[in-house]
Amino acid sequence: MKTRKYLLPAAMAGVLAMSLSACGGGGGGGTASGGGDAAANLDGRGPITYVQGKDNSNVVRPLVDKWNAAHPDQKVTFKEQSDAADQQHDDLVQHFQGKDANYDVVDVDVIWTAEFAAKGWLQPLKDKTTFDTSAMLPATVKTATYGGTLYAAPQTSDGGILYYRKDLVPTPPKTFDEMMSMCSIAKQNNIGCYAGQFQKYEGLTVNAAEAINSFGGKIVDDSGKAAVNSAEAKAGLGKLVEAFKNGNIPQEAITYKEEDSRTAFQDGKLLFLRNWPYVFNIASKTDGSSKVADKFGIAPLPGKSGPGASSLGGHNLAMSVYSKNKATSLDFMKFMTSEETEKFYATQGSLAPVLGALYTDPSLTSKLAYLPVLKTSIENAVPRPVTPFYPAVTKAVEDNAYAALKGEKTVDQAVADMQSAIEAAK
């Protein structure tokens, strides 16, 4: 999803978030159940401010202009943050703590929703602020839900897909073991077999979570408690460790982030790549920048016995409990997630829609050939751990998965240490 893929450097945000948590409740005047500030200004109408990270896809300004032309008495001012996810997160935290009424509608990474909702900063979308999600992909709605209450509106989504060399592998693998059995083809062609994103950062949490979830494990349970120390989680992480050990994942992949791995595949150095849909258009370029432009196909991520469980990326729209004009804020959120707007995101910004029907809409699939595969990915996707302690949870996963891939810990020890670190985060 271009530059809005998902939160990348979470470590600094994690330190801040945990410090705030340790101070007790985050200072929000609202409550997770909807009292306090959440009960105020429900009928308020007037000018509002929309806050989002850098609009690299140039989709926000045209939409705000369109809204303002139709709502001269309820104009929206667009406040554009930096393009760094940790800075966006910290900016929102600071303004929520200051009870800033000028941050009416905010764009949140899917992994921030639970943290902000737990602190009482997000308006529950129920009763007078009810938001209809019935046409949206269920997995995207889960990312906007905390404690059984909807706190945000899914805006854009994203899921991992498998890129494969169709000139060497006519039929893509359906399972991880099948993919590994094809690595002899990579050796015959003197290229690496498989890579994802394995550097120690948020991308490793994504890849490790996909392996764990695809083999039936969980990182946290539905109540947010650590649940990773299981045979299923060990089996999933163990597949990646084994592939590193036997060379099916090339050693240099331990340094790969999204762009490193995309470049390796695009240069013809990999048989299989796990990455996001944004790679499709770049790798398809016929200007000579891609050596695989007409040689690759796409498929759902391979799992244990069928499609794997992708980690879910994307962004949600949320309303601040401190907004003075909540009726206008709600209408703007509906406008920014309407069918027409979702089509605009897809065609103008290559941003994956949250409305299920659009994945089979001929007007979109003719331009974005990866949409049917991406729908399968999102339908099988599992949100990253939904917990207000996400920064600490992802650090526990990154640190221990990385140690296992490097051979510094056994899989059993890495998973046991993940469990302990997540339990200690509360």
Coordinates of C-alpha atoms in Angstrom, one line a residue:
M1 CA 0.0 0.0 0.0
K2 CA 2.7 2.4 -1.0
T3 CA 4.0 4.4 1.9
R4 CA 1.0 3.7 4.1
K5 CA 1.7 0.0 4.4
Y6 CA 1.7 -0.2 8.2
L7 CA 3.6 0.9 11.3
L8 CA 7.2 0.4 10.7
P9 CA 9.5 1.6 13.5
A10 CA 7.4 0.7 16.6
A11 CA 10.2 0.6 19.1
M12 CA 10.2 4.3 20.0
A13 CA 6.4 4.4 20.0
G14 CA 6.5 1.4 22.2
V15 CA 8.6 3.1 24.9
L16 CA 6.4 6.1 24.9
A17 CA 3.2 4.1 24.9
M18 CA 4.3 1.9 27.8
S19 CA 5.4 4.9 29.7
L20 CA 2.0 6.5 29.3
S21 CA 0.4 3.2 30.3
A22 CA 2.5 3.0 33.4
C23 CA 1.3 6.5 34.4
G24 CA -2.2 5.1 34.6
G25 CA -4.9 5.4 32.0
G26 CA -3.4 7.9 29.6
G27 CA -5.3 10.9 30.9
G28 CA -8.3 10.6 28.6
G29 CA -11.4 12.3 29.8
G30 CA -13.5 9.7 28.0
T31 CA -14.0 6.1 28.9
A32 CA -13.8 3.0 26.9
S33 CA -17.4 2.4 27.6
G34 CA -18.5 5.7 26.2
G35 CA -19.1 8.1 29.2
G36 CA -17.3 11.3 30.1
D37 CA -16.3 13.3 27.0
A38 CA -17.7 10.6 24.8
A39 CA -21.2 11.7 25.8
A40 CA -20.7 15.4 24.9
N41 CA -21.2 17.3 21.6
L42 CA -23.0 14.4 19.8
D43 CA -25.2 16.8 17.8
G44 CA -22.4 19.3 17.1
R45 CA -22.0 20.6 13.6
G46 CA -19.4 23.0 12.2
P47 CA -15.8 23.1 10.9
I48 CA -13.6 20.2 11.8
T49 CA -10.0 19.1 11.2
Y50 CA -8.9 15.8 9.7
V51 CA -5.4 14.6 10.7
Q52 CA -3.5 12.1 8.7
G53 CA 0.1 11.1 7.8
K54 CA 1.7 12.5 4.7
D55 CA -0.6 12.1 1.7
N56 CA 1.9 10.5 -0.7
S57 CA -0.9 9.2 -2.9
N58 CA -2.5 12.6 -3.2
V59 CA -6.0 11.3 -2.5
V60 CA -6.9 13.4 0.6
R61 CA -6.9 16.9 -0.8
P62 CA -9.2 16.2 -3.7
L63 CA -11.6 14.5 -1.3
V64 CA -11.5 17.4 1.2
D65 CA -12.1 19.9 -1.6
K66 CA -15.1 17.9 -2.8
W67 CA -16.5 17.7 0.8
N68 CA -16.0 21.4 1.4
A69 CA -17.7 22.4 -1.9
A70 CA -20.8 20.5 -0.7
H71 CA -20.6 21.6 3.0
P72 CA -19.7 25.3 3.1
D73 CA -20.8 25.5 6.8
Q74 CA -19.0 22.4 7.9
K75 CA -15.6 22.7 6.2
V76 CA -12.8 20.3 6.8
T77 CA -9.2 21.5 7.3
F78 CA -6.6 18.8 6.5
K79 CA -3.7 18.6 8.9
E80 CA -0.9 16.6 7.2
Q81 CA 1.5 14.9 9.5
S82 CA 5.0 13.6 8.6
D83 CA 5.5 10.3 6.7
A84 CA 7.1 8.6 9.7
A85 CA 4.6 6.3 11.4
D86 CA 6.2 6.7 14.9
Q87 CA 6.0 10.5 14.6
Q88 CA 2.3 10.2 13.5
H89 CA 1.6 8.0 16.5
D90 CA 3.4 10.3 19.0
D91 CA 1.7 13.4 17.6
L92 CA -1.8 11.9 18.1
V93 CA -0.8 10.8 21.7
Q94 CA 0.3 14.3 22.5
H95 CA -2.9 16.0 21.2
F96 CA -5.2 13.4 22.8
Q97 CA -3.4 14.0 26.1
G98 CA -3.9 17.7 25.7
K99 CA -7.6 17.1 25.0
D100 CA -7.3 19.0 21.7
A101 CA -10.7 19.7 20.3
N102 CA -9.1 20.5 17.0
Y103 CA -8.1 16.9 16.2
D104 CA -11.7 15.9 15.3
V105 CA -11.2 13.0 12.9
V106 CA -7.8 11.1 12.8
D107 CA -6.3 8.4 10.7
V108 CA -4.9 5.6 12.8
D109 CA -2.9 2.5 11.8
V110 CA -4.9 -0.6 12.4
I111 CA -2.6 -1.6 15.3
W112 CA -3.2 1.7 17.2
T113 CA -6.9 1.4 17.5
A114 CA -6.9 -0.8 20.6
E115 CA -4.3 1.3 22.4
F116 CA -6.2 4.6 21.8
A117 CA -9.6 3.1 22.6
A118 CA -8.4 1.6 25.9
K119 CA -7.2 5.1 26.9
G120 CA -10.6 6.6 26.3
W121 CA -9.5 8.8 23.5
L122 CA -11.7 7.4 20.7
Q123 CA -15.5 8.0 20.3
P124 CA -17.4 4.7 20.5
L125 CA -19.3 4.3 17.3
K126 CA -22.7 3.4 18.7
D127 CA -26.1 5.0 19.5
K128 CA -26.0 8.5 18.0
T129 CA -22.6 7.9 16.4
T130 CA -23.4 4.4 15.0
F131 CA -21.4 3.5 11.9
D132 CA -22.6 0.8 9.5
T133 CA -19.9 -1.8 8.6
S134 CA -22.2 -4.4 7.1
A135 CA -20.6 -4.1 3.6
M136 CA -17.1 -4.2 4.9
L137 CA -14.7 -7.1 5.0
P138 CA -15.1 -8.7 8.5
A139 CA -11.3 -8.8 9.0
T140 CA -11.1 -5.0 8.6
V141 CA -13.9 -4.5 11.0
K142 CA -12.0 -6.5 13.7
T143 CA -9.1 -4.1 13.5
A144 CA -11.5 -1.3 14.4
T145 CA -13.1 -3.1 17.3
Y146 CA -11.9 -3.3 20.9
G147 CA -13.7 -5.0 23.8
G148 CA -16.7 -5.7 21.5
T149 CA -17.2 -2.1 20.6
L150 CA -16.5 -0.4 17.3
Y151 CA -14.2 2.5 17.8
A152 CA -13.2 3.3 14.2
A153 CA -14.3 3.0 10.6
P154 CA -12.1 0.8 8.4
Q155 CA -10.7 3.1 5.6
T156 CA -8.2 1.1 3.6
S157 CA -6.8 -2.4 4.0
D158 CA -3.8 -4.5 3.0
G159 CA -2.7 -8.1 3.0
G160 CA 0.4 -10.1 2.1
I161 CA 0.5 -12.1 -1.1
L162 CA 2.9 -14.5 -2.7
Y163 CA 4.8 -13.4 -5.8
Y164 CA 6.3 -16.3 -7.8
R165 CA 8.2 -16.9 -11.0
K166 CA 5.5 -18.4 -13.3
D167 CA 8.2 -19.0 -16.0
L168 CA 9.8 -21.5 -13.6
V169 CA 6.8 -22.6 -11.5
P170 CA 3.7 -22.8 -13.7
T171 CA 1.4 -23.6 -10.7
P172 CA 2.0 -21.8 -7.4
P173 CA 2.3 -23.8 -4.2
K174 CA -0.8 -23.9 -1.9
T175 CA 1.1 -24.9 1.2
F176 CA 4.4 -23.9 2.8
D177 CA 5.8 -27.4 2.6
E178 CA 4.9 -27.6 -1.1
M179 CA 6.7 -24.3 -1.6
M180 CA 9.8 -25.6 0.1
S181 CA 9.7 -28.8 -2.1
M182 CA 10.0 -26.5 -5.1
C183 CA 13.3 -24.9 -3.9
S184 CA 15.2 -27.4 -6.0
I185 CA 14.0 -25.4 -9.0
A186 CA 15.6 -22.3 -7.5
K187 CA 18.9 -24.2 -7.0
Q188 CA 18.8 -25.4 -10.6
N189 CA 18.5 -21.8 -11.7
N190 CA 21.1 -20.5 -9.2
I191 CA 18.7 -18.1 -7.5
G192 CA 17.4 -17.9 -3.9
C193 CA 14.1 -19.8 -3.1
Y194 CA 12.0 -17.7 -0.7
A195 CA 12.2 -14.4 1.2
G196 CA 9.9 -12.2 3.2
Q197 CA 10.9 -9.4 5.6
F198 CA 13.2 -10.8 8.3
Q199 CA 15.1 -7.8 9.7
K200 CA 14.4 -7.0 13.3
Y201 CA 11.5 -4.5 12.9
E202 CA 7.7 -4.5 12.6
G203 CA 8.0 -6.4 9.3
L204 CA 9.4 -9.4 11.2
T205 CA 6.4 -9.3 13.5
V206 CA 4.2 -9.5 10.4
N207 CA 6.1 -12.4 8.9
A208 CA 6.4 -14.3 12.2
A209 CA 2.8 -13.8 13.0
E210 CA 1.8 -15.1 9.6
A211 CA 3.8 -18.2 10.2
I212 CA 2.4 -18.7 13.7
N213 CA -1.2 -18.1 12.7
S214 CA -1.0 -20.2 9.5
F215 CA -0.1 -23.2 11.6
G216 CA -2.9 -22.7 14.1
G217 CA -1.1 -20.7 16.8
K218 CA -1.9 -17.3 18.3
I219 CA 0.2 -14.6 19.8
V220 CA -2.5 -13.4 22.2
D221 CA -6.0 -14.8 22.8
D222 CA -9.3 -12.9 22.3
S223 CA -8.9 -11.3 25.7
G224 CA -5.5 -10.0 24.9
K225 CA -3.6 -12.5 27.1
A226 CA -0.4 -14.1 25.9
A227 CA -1.1 -17.4 24.1
V228 CA 2.0 -17.9 22.0
N229 CA 3.7 -20.7 23.9
S230 CA 1.9 -23.5 22.0
A231 CA 2.9 -26.4 19.8
E232 CA 1.2 -24.7 16.8
A233 CA 3.1 -21.5 17.3
K234 CA 6.4 -23.5 17.5
A235 CA 5.5 -25.4 14.3
G236 CA 4.9 -22.1 12.4
L237 CA 8.0 -20.3 13.6
G238 CA 10.0 -23.5 13.2
K239 CA 9.2 -23.6 9.4
L240 CA 11.0 -20.3 9.0
V241 CA 13.9 -21.3 11.2
E242 CA 14.3 -24.6 9.3
A243 CA 14.2 -22.8 5.9
F244 CA 17.0 -20.4 7.1
K245 CA 19.0 -23.3 8.4
N246 CA 18.8 -25.4 5.1
G247 CA 19.3 -22.4 2.8
N248 CA 15.8 -22.3 1.3
I249 CA 15.7 -18.8 2.7
P250 CA 18.9 -17.1 1.6
Q251 CA 21.0 -15.8 4.5
E252 CA 21.0 -12.2 3.2
A253 CA 17.2 -12.2 3.8
I254 CA 17.9 -11.6 7.5
T255 CA 18.5 -8.0 6.5
Y256 CA 15.5 -7.6 4.2
K257 CA 12.7 -5.0 4.7
E258 CA 10.0 -4.6 2.1
E259 CA 12.1 -2.8 -0.5
D260 CA 15.2 -5.0 -0.1
S261 CA 13.1 -8.1 -0.8
R262 CA 11.2 -6.4 -3.6
T263 CA 14.4 -5.4 -5.3
A264 CA 15.8 -9.0 -5.0
F265 CA 12.7 -10.5 -6.6
Q266 CA 12.6 -7.8 -9.3
D267 CA 16.2 -8.4 -10.1
G268 CA 15.5 -12.1 -10.7
K269 CA 17.2 -13.3 -7.6
L270 CA 14.3 -15.1 -5.9
L271 CA 11.8 -17.8 -6.9
F272 CA 9.2 -16.8 -4.3
L273 CA 8.5 -13.5 -2.4
R274 CA 6.1 -12.6 0.3
N275 CA 5.3 -8.9 0.1
W276 CA 2.4 -6.4 -0.1
P277 CA 0.3 -5.6 -3.3
Y278 CA 2.3 -2.4 -4.0
V279 CA 5.0 -4.6 -5.5
F280 CA 2.8 -5.6 -8.3
N281 CA 2.8 -2.4 -10.3
I282 CA 6.5 -1.8 -9.7
A283 CA 7.6 -5.3 -10.7
S284 CA 5.3 -5.1 -13.8
K285 CA 7.1 -2.1 -15.3
T286 CA 8.4 -2.7 -18.8
D287 CA 10.9 0.2 -18.8
G288 CA 13.8 -2.2 -18.1
S289 CA 13.7 -1.6 -14.3
S290 CA 12.2 -5.1 -13.7
K291 CA 13.8 -8.3 -14.9
V292 CA 10.7 -10.2 -14.1
A293 CA 8.1 -7.9 -15.6
D294 CA 6.4 -10.6 -17.7
K295 CA 7.6 -13.6 -15.7
F296 CA 5.8 -13.5 -12.4
G297 CA 2.4 -14.4 -11.0
I298 CA 0.6 -13.8 -7.7
A299 CA -1.2 -16.2 -5.4
P300 CA -2.4 -16.3 -1.8
L301 CA 0.2 -16.9 0.9
P302 CA 0.8 -20.7 1.3
G303 CA -0.2 -22.0 4.7
K304 CA -0.3 -25.4 6.5
S305 CA -2.9 -27.0 4.3
G306 CA -4.2 -24.2 2.1
P307 CA -4.1 -20.4 2.1
G308 CA -2.0 -19.0 4.9
A309 CA -3.1 -16.4 7.4
S310 CA -1.8 -13.0 6.3
S311 CA -1.2 -10.3 8.8
L312 CA -3.7 -7.4 8.2
G313 CA -2.4 -4.0 7.3
G314 CA -4.3 -0.8 6.6
H315 CA -5.8 2.3 8.3
N316 CA -8.9 3.3 10.1
L317 CA -10.7 6.6 10.7
A318 CA -11.5 7.5 14.3
M319 CA -13.3 10.4 16.0
S320 CA -11.8 12.1 19.0
V321 CA -13.9 12.1 22.1
Y322 CA -12.9 15.8 22.5
S323 CA -14.4 16.9 19.1
K324 CA -16.9 19.7 19.5
N325 CA -18.7 18.8 16.2
K326 CA -19.3 15.0 16.3
A327 CA -22.3 15.0 13.9
T328 CA -20.1 16.6 11.2
S329 CA -17.2 14.3 12.1
L330 CA -19.4 11.2 11.7
D331 CA -20.8 12.4 8.3
F332 CA -17.2 13.1 7.1
M333 CA -16.1 9.6 8.1
K334 CA -19.0 8.1 6.1
F335 CA -18.0 10.2 3.1
M336 CA -14.4 9.1 3.4
T337 CA -15.4 5.4 3.4
S338 CA -18.2 5.6 0.8
E339 CA -18.2 3.3 -2.2
E340 CA -17.3 6.2 -4.5
T341 CA -14.4 7.2 -2.2
E342 CA -13.1 3.6 -1.8
K343 CA -13.0 3.3 -5.6
F344 CA -11.0 6.6 -5.8
Y345 CA -8.5 5.2 -3.2
A346 CA -8.0 2.1 -5.3
T347 CA -7.6 3.7 -8.7
Q348 CA -5.8 6.9 -7.7
G349 CA -3.7 5.6 -4.8
S350 CA -3.5 1.8 -5.2
L351 CA -5.0 1.5 -1.7
A352 CA -6.9 -1.7 -1.1
P353 CA -10.7 -1.2 -0.5
V354 CA -12.5 -2.3 2.7
L355 CA -15.8 -2.9 0.8
G356 CA -16.0 -6.6 -0.2
A357 CA -18.0 -6.0 -3.4
L358 CA -15.3 -3.9 -4.9
Y359 CA -12.9 -6.8 -5.2
T360 CA -15.0 -8.3 -8.0
D361 CA -16.0 -5.0 -9.6
P362 CA -15.0 -5.2 -13.3
S363 CA -14.2 -1.4 -13.4
L364 CA -11.5 -2.1 -10.7
T365 CA -10.3 -5.6 -11.6
S366 CA -9.5 -4.5 -15.1
K367 CA -7.1 -2.0 -13.7
L368 CA -5.9 -3.8 -10.6
A369 CA -5.4 -7.4 -11.5
Y370 CA -4.2 -8.4 -8.0
L371 CA -7.6 -7.6 -6.3
P372 CA -9.1 -11.1 -6.4
V373 CA -5.9 -12.6 -4.9
L374 CA -5.8 -9.8 -2.3
K375 CA -9.4 -10.5 -1.4
T376 CA -8.5 -14.1 -0.6
S377 CA -5.6 -12.9 1.4
I378 CA -7.6 -10.4 3.5
E379 CA -10.5 -12.9 4.0
N380 CA -7.9 -15.3 5.6
A381 CA -6.0 -12.5 7.3
V382 CA -5.6 -12.3 11.1
P383 CA -5.2 -8.9 12.7
R384 CA -2.0 -8.4 14.5
P385 CA -2.5 -8.7 18.3
V386 CA -5.4 -6.5 19.3
T387 CA -4.1 -5.1 22.6
P388 CA -3.5 -1.7 24.2
F389 CA 0.1 -3.0 24.8
Y390 CA 0.9 -3.6 21.2
P391 CA 4.3 -1.8 21.2
A392 CA 5.6 -4.2 23.9
V393 CA 4.0 -7.2 22.3
T394 CA 5.6 -6.6 18.9
K395 CA 9.0 -6.0 20.5
A396 CA 8.7 -9.4 22.2
V397 CA 7.9 -11.1 18.9
E398 CA 10.6 -9.2 16.9
D399 CA 13.4 -9.8 19.5
N400 CA 12.7 -13.5 19.9
A401 CA 11.8 -14.5 16.4
Y402 CA 15.0 -12.7 15.2
A403 CA 17.1 -14.7 17.7
A404 CA 15.6 -17.9 16.5
L405 CA 16.2 -17.1 12.8
K406 CA 19.8 -16.3 13.7
G407 CA 20.2 -19.5 15.5
E408 CA 20.8 -17.8 18.8
K409 CA 17.8 -19.4 20.5
T410 CA 16.0 -22.6 19.9
V411 CA 12.4 -22.3 18.7
D412 CA 11.1 -23.6 22.0
Q413 CA 13.2 -21.0 23.9
A414 CA 12.2 -18.2 21.6
V415 CA 8.5 -18.9 21.9
A416 CA 8.8 -19.3 25.7
D417 CA 10.6 -16.0 26.0
M418 CA 7.9 -14.3 23.8
Q419 CA 5.3 -15.6 26.2
S420 CA 7.1 -14.3 29.2
A421 CA 7.8 -10.9 27.6
I422 CA 4.2 -10.4 26.6
E423 CA 3.0 -11.4 30.1
A424 CA 5.4 -8.9 31.6
A425 CA 4.1 -6.1 29.4
K426 CA 1.0 -5.6 31.5

